[in-house]
PDB file of C-alpha atoms and ligand atoms in Angstrom:
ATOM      1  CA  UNK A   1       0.358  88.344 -54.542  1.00  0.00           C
ATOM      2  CA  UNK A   2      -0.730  86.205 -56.939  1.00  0.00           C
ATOM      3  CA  UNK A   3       0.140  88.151 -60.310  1.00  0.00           C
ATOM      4  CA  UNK A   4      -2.776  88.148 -63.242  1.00  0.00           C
ATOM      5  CA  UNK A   5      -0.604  86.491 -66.240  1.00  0.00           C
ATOM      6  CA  UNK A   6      -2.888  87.602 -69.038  1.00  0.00           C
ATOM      7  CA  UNK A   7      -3.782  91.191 -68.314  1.00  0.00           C
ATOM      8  CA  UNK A   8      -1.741  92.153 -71.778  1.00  0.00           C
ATOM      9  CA  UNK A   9      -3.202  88.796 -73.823  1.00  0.00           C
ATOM     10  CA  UNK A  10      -2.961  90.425 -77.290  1.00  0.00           C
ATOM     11  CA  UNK A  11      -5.033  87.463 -78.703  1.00  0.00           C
ATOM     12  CA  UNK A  12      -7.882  87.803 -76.334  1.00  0.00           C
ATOM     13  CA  UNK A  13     -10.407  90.178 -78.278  1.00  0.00           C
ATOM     14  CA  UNK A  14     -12.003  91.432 -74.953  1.00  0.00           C
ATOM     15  CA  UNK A  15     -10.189  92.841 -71.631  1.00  0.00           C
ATOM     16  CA  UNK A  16      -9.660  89.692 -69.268  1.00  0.00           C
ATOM     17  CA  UNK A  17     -10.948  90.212 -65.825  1.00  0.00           C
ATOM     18  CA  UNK A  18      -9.375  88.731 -62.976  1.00  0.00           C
ATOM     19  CA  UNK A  19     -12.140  86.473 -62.389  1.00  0.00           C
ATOM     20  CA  UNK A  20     -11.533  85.157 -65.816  1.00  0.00           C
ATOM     21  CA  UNK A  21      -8.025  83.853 -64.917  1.00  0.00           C
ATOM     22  CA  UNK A  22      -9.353  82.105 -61.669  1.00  0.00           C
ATOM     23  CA  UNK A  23      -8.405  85.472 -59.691  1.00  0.00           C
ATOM     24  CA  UNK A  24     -11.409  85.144 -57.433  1.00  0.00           C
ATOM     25  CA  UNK A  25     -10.025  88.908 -56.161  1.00  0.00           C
ATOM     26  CA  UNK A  26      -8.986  87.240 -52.757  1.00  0.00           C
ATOM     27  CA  UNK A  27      -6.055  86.485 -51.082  1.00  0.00           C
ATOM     28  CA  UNK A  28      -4.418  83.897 -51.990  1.00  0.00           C
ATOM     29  CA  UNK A  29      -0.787  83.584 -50.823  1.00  0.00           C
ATOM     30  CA  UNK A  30      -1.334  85.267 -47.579  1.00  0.00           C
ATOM     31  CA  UNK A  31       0.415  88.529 -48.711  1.00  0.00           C
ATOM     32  CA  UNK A  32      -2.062  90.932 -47.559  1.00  0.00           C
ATOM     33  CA  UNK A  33      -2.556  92.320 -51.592  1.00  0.00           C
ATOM     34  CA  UNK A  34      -5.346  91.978 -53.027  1.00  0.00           C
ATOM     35  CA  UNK A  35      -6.522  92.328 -56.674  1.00  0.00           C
ATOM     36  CA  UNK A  36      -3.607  94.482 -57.659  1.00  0.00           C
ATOM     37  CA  UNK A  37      -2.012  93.501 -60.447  1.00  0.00           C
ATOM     38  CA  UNK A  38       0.640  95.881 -62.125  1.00  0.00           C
ATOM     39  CA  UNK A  39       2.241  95.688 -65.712  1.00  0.00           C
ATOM     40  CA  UNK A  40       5.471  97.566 -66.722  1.00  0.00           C
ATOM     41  CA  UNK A  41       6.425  97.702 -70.476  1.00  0.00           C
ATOM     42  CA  UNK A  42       9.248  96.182 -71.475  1.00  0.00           C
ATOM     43  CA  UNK A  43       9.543  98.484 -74.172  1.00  0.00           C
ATOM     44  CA  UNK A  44       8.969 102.128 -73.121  1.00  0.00           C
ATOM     45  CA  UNK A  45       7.436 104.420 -76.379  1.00  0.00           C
ATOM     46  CA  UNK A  46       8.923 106.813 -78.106  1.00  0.00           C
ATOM     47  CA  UNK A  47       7.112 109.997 -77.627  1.00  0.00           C
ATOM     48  CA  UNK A  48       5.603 110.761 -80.861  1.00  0.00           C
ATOM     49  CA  UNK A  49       6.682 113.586 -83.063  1.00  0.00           C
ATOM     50  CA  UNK A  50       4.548 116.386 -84.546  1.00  0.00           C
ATOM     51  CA  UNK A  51       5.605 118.307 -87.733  1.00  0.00           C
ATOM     52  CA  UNK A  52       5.119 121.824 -87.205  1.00  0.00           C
ATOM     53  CA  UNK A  53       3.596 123.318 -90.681  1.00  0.00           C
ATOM     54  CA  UNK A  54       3.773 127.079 -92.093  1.00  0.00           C
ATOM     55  CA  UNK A  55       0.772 128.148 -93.748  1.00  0.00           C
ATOM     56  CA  UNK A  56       0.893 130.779 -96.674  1.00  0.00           C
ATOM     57  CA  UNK A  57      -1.124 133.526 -97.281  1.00  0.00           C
ATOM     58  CA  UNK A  58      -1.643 136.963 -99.149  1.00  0.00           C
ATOM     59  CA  UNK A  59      -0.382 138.752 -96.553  1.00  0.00           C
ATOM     60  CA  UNK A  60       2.533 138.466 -94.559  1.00  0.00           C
ATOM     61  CA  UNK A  61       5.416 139.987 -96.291  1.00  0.00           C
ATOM     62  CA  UNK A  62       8.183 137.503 -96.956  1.00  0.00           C
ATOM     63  CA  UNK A  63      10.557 138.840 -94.435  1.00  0.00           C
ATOM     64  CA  UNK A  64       8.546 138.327 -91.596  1.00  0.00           C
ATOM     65  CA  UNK A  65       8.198 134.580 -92.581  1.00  0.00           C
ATOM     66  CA  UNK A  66      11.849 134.929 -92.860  1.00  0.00           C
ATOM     67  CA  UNK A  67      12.426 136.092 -89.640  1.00  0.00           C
ATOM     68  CA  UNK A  68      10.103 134.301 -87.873  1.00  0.00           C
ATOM     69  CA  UNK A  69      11.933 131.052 -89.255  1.00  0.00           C
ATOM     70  CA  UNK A  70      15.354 132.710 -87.811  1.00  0.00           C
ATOM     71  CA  UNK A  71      13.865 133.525 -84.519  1.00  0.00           C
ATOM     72  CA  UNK A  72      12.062 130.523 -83.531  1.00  0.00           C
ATOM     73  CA  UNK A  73      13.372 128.062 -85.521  1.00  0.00           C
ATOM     74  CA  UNK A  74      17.081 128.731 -85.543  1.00  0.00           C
ATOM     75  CA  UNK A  75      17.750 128.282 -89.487  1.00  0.00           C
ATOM     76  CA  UNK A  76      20.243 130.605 -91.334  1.00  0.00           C
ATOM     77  CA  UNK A  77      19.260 132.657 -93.744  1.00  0.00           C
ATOM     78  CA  UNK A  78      19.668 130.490 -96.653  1.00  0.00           C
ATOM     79  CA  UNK A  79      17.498 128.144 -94.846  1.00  0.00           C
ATOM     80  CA  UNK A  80      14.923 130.073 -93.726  1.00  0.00           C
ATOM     81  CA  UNK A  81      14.531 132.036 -97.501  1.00  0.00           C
ATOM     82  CA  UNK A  82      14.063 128.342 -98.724  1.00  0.00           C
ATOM     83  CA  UNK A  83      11.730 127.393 -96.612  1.00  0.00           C
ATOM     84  CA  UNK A  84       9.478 130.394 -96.813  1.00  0.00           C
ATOM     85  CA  UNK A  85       9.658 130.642-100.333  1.00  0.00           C
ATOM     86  CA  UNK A  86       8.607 126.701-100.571  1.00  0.00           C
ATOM     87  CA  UNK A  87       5.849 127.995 -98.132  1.00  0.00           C
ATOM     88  CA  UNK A  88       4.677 130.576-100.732  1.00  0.00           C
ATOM     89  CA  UNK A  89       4.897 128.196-103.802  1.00  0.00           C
ATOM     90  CA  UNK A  90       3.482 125.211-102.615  1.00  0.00           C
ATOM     91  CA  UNK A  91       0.767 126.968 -99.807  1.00  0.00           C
ATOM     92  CA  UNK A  92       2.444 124.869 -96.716  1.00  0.00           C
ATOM     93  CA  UNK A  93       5.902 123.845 -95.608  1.00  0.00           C
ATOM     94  CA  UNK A  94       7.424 121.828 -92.715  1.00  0.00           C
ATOM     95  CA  UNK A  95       9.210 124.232 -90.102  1.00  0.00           C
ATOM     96  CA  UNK A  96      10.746 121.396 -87.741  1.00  0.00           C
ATOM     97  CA  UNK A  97       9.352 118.342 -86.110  1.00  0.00           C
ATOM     98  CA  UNK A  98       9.438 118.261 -82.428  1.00  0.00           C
ATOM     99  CA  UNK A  99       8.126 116.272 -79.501  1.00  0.00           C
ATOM    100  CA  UNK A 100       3.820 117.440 -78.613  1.00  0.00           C
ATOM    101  CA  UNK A 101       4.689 120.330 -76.120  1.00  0.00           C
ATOM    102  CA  UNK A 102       7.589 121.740 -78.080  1.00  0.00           C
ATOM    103  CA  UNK A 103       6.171 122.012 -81.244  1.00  0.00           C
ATOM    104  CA  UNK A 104       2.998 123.170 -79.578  1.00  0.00           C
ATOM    105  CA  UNK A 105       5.052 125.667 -77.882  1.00  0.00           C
ATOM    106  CA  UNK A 106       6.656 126.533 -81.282  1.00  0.00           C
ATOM    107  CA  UNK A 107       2.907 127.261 -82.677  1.00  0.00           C
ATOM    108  CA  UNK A 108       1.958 129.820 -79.966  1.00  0.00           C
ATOM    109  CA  UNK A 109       4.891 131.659 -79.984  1.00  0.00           C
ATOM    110  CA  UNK A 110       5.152 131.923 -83.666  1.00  0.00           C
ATOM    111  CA  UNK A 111       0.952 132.984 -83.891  1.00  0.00           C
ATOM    112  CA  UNK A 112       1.579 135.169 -80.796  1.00  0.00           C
ATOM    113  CA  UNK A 113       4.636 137.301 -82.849  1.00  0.00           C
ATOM    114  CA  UNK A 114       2.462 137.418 -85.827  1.00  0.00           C
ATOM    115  CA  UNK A 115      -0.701 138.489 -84.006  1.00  0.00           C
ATOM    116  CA  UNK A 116       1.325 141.303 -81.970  1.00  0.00           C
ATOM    117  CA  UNK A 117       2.707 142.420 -85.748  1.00  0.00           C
ATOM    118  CA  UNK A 118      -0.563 142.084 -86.976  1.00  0.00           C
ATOM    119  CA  UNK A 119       0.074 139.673 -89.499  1.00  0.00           C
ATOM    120  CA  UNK A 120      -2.594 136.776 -90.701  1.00  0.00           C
ATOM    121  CA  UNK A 121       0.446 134.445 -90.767  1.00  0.00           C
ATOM    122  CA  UNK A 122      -0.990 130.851 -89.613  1.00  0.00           C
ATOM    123  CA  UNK A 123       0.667 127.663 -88.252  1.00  0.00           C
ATOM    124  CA  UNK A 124      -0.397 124.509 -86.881  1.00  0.00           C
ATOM    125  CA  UNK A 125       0.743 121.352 -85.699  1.00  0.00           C
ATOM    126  CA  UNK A 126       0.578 117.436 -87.879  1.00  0.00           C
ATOM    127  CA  UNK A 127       1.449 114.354 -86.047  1.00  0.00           C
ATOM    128  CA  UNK A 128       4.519 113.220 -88.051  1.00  0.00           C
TER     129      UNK A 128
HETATM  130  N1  LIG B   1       2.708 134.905 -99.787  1.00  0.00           N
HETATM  131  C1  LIG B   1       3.352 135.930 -98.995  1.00  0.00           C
HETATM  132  C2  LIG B   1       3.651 137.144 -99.881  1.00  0.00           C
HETATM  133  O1  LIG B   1       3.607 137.042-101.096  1.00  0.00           O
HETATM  134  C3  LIG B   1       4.639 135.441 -98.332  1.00  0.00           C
HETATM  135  C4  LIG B   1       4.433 134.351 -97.373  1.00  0.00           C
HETATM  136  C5  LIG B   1       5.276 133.255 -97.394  1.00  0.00           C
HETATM  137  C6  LIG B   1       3.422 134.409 -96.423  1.00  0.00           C
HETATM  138  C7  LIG B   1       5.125 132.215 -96.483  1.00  0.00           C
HETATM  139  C8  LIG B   1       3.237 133.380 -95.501  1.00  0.00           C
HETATM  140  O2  LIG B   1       3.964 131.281 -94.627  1.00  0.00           O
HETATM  141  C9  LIG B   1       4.107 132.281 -95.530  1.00  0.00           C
HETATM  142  N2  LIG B   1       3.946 138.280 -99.248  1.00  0.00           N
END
């Protein structure tokens, strides 16, 4: 199969078609493919991290932050009374980052335990 060289041509400021490159979309070595071209990357990405953010409120009584943080984000104590207290001062505070579905994951389960306590306590996801 005759491979399309400049499918990835960073410089070119429009997608290159085959027919661009001289790919006239036939046949031309007699392999049977035609007009498939494939591109792996070299480099595979990262997947991106999202900060998982406590929100404060009026509300929520300190040791249900405090718990929460235990529960679903493993800190000890000491961690967890920092971090909610920062939360209160400040209005937000960073819980954990975590690949998309886990910190997504994270967010339900934290609004879901507040909900069924019938807290207001919020939390939301940032890409980090
Ligand atoms: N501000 C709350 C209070 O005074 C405590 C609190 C802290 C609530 C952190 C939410 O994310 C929060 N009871």
């Amino acid at each position: 199969m005759h491979v399309i060289s400049a499918l990835a041509d960073s410089t070119a400021p429009w997608p290159i078609r085959a027919a661009d490159k001289g790919d006239s979309g036939r046949d031309n070595d007699g392999d049977g493919q035609v007009g498939i071209a494939t591109k792996t990357r070299a480099k595979p990405k990262k997947p991106s991290q999202f900060k998982v953010l406590m929100l404060n409120d009026d509300y929520t009584p300190m040791e249900f932050v405090v718990m929460v943080l235990k529960r679903f984000f493993h800190m000890d104590l000491e961690q967890a009374t920092r971090v909610m207290l920062h939360v209160h001062q400040k209005g937000v505070g960073v819980c954990g980052i975590f690949p998309y579905e886990i910190a997504e994951t994270k967010v339900n389960q934290v609004m879901d335990f507040a909900r069924q306590n019938q807290h207001p306590l919020q939390c939301t996801l940032e890409k980090a």
